[in-house]
Short mmCIF file of C-alpha atoms in Angstrom, two decimals:
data_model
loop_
_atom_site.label_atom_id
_atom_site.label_comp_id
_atom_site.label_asym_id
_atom_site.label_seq_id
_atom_site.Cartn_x
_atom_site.Cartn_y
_atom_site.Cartn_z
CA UNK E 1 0.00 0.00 0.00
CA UNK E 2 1.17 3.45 -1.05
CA UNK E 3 1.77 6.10 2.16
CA UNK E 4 1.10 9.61 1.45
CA UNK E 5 4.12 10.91 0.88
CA UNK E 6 4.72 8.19 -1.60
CA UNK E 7 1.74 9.26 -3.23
CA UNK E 8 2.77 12.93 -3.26
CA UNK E 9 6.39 12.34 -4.41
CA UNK E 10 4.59 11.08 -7.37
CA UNK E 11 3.65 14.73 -7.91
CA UNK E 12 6.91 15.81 -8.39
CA UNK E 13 8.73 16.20 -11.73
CA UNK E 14 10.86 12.52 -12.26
CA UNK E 15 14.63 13.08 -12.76
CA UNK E 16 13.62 11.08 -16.18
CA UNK E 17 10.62 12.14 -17.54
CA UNK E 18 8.45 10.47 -20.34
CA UNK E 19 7.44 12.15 -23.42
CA UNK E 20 3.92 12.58 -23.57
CA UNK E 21 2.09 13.80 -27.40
CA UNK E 22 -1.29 14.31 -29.01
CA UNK E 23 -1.72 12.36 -32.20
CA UNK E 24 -4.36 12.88 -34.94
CA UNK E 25 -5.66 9.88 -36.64
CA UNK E 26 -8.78 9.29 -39.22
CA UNK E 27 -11.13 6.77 -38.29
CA UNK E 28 -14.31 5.32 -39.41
CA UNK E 29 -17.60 6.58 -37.79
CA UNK E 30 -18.42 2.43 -37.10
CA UNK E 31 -21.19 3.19 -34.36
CA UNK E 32 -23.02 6.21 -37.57
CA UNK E 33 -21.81 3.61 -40.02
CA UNK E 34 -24.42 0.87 -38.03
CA UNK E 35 -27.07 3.22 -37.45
CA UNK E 36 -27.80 4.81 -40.96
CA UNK E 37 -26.37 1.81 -42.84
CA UNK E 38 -24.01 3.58 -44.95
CA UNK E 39 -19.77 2.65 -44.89
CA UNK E 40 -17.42 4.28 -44.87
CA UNK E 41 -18.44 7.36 -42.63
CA UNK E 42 -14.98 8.98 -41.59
CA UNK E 43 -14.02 10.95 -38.78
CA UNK E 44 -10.76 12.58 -37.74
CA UNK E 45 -10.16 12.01 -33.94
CA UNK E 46 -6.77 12.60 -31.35
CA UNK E 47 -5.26 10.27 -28.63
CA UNK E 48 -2.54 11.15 -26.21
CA UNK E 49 0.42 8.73 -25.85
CA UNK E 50 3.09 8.66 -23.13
CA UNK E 51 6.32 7.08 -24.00
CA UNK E 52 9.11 6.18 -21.74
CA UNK E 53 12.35 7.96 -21.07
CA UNK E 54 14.82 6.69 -23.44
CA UNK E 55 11.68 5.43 -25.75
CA UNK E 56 13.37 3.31 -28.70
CA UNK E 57 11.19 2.32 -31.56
CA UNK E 58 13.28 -0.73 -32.33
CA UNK E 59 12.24 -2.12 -29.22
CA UNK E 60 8.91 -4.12 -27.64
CA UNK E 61 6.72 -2.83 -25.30
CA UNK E 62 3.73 -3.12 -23.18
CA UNK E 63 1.19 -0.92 -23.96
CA UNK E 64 -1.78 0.43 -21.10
CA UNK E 65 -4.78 1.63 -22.96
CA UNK E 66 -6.45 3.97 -20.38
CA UNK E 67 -9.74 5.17 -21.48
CA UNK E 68 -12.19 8.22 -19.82
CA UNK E 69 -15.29 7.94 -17.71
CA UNK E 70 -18.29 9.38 -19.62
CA UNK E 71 -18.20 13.36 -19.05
CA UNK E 72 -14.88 13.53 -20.95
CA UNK E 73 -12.34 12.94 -23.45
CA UNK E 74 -8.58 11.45 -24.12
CA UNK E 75 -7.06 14.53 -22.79
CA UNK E 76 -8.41 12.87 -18.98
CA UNK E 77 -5.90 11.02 -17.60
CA UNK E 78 -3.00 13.43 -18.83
CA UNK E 79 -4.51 16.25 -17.49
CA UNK E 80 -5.89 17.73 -20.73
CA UNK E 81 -9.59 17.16 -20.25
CA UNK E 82 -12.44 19.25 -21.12
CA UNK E 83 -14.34 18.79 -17.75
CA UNK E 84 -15.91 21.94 -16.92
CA UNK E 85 -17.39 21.32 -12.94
CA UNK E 86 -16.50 23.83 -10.39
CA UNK E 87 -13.71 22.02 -8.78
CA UNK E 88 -11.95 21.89 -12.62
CA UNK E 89 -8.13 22.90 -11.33
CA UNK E 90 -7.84 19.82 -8.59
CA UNK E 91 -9.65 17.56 -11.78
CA UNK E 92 -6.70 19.12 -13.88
CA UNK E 93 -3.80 18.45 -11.42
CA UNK E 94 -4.87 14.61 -10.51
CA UNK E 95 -4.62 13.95 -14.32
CA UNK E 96 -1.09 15.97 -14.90
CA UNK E 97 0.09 13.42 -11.82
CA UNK E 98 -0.46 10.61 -14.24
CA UNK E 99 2.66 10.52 -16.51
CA UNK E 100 4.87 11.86 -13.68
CA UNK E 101 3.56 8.89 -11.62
CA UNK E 102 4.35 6.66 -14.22
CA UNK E 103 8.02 8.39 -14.68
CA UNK E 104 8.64 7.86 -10.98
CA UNK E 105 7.35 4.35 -10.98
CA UNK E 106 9.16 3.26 -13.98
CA UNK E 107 12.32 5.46 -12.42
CA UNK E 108 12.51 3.38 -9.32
CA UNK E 109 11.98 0.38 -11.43
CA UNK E 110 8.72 -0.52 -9.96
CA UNK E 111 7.17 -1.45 -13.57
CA UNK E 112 8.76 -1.45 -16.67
CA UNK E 113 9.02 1.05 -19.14
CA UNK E 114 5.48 1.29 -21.46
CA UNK E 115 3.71 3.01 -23.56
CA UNK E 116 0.42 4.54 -22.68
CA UNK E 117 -2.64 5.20 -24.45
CA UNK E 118 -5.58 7.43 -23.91
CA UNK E 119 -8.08 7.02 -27.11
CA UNK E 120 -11.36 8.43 -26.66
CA UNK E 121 -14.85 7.08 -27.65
CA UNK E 122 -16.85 10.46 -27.90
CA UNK E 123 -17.78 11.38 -31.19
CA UNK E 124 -17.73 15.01 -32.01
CA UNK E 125 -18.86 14.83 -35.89
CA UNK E 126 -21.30 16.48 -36.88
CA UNK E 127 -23.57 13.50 -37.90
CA UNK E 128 -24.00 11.99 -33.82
CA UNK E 129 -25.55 15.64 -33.04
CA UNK E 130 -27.86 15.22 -35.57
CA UNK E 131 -29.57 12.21 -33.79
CA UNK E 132 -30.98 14.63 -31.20
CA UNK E 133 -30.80 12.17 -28.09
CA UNK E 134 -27.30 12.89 -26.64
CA UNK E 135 -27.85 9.54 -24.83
CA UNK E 136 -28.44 7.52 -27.57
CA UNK E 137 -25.15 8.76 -29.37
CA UNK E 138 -23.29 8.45 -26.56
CA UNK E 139 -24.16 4.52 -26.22
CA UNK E 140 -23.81 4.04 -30.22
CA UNK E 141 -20.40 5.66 -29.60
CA UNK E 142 -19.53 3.44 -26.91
CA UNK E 143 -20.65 -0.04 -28.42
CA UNK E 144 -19.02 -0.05 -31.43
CA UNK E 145 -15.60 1.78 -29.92
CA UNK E 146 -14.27 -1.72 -29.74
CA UNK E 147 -14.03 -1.71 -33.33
CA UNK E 148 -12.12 1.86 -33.51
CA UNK E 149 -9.79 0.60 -30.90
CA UNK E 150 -8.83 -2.79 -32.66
CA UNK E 151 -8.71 -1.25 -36.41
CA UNK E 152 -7.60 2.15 -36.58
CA UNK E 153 -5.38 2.64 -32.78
CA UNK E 154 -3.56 -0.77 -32.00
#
């Protein structure tokens, strides 16, 4: 079990810190493509990905897919969410502890060095907004994600 000032050394920049970047990617729309029948719907979408200090392409590693709860976005866990709730600066810090958290526990050699991956399922195309019940897209988004995650992200 972590102590607390374990927990807020994590807070602290790592000696060797990860890189962490937003990449753009097209994907299909597969949860539109299911409801109106139609293929291929496309939709340009962004995922954050932490690599390790001294990250080297040649090599193998694990990779930690880490997705959002449902009132945001891939930016969550890094700290570059679009929450907007009164207490949005503490919601903002607990996700910038992430990566250096990571660092740290990598640093001490508590894991091993990964990659991590924050895709997103919300759909921001203009198409879901057109089905009028937010609710409805949201769970379209979410069923067919799978599908997303498997074709266009791994």
């Amino acid at each position: 079990m972590l102590n607390k000032s374990t927990l807020e050394s994590f807070a602290a920049p790592c000696p060797k810190q990860g890189k962490l970047e937003l990449v753009h990617y097209t994907s299909r729309a597969y949860a539109l493509e299911a409801i109106f029948g139609e293929s291929p719907i496309t939709m340009e979408k962004s995922m954050w990905v932490y690599t390790p200090y001294g990250y080297d392409p040649s090599k193998k590693y694990n990779v930690l897919f880490l997705m959002h709860g449902g009132t945001d976005n891939e930016g969550y866990w890094f700290g570059q969410g679009r929450y907007r709730g009164d207490d949005v600066q503490k919601y903002t810090d607990y996700g910038n502890i992430t990566a250096s958290m990571i660092d740290h526990l990598i640093y001490k050699k508590q894991i091993d060095p990964l990659i991590v991956v924050t895709p997103s399922f919300e759909e921001e195309v203009e198409p879901y907004t057109k089905l009028g019940n937010r609710v409805d897209s949201y769970f379209a988004s979410t069923r067919y994600f799978w599908l997303e995650l498997r074709n266009e992200i791994m």
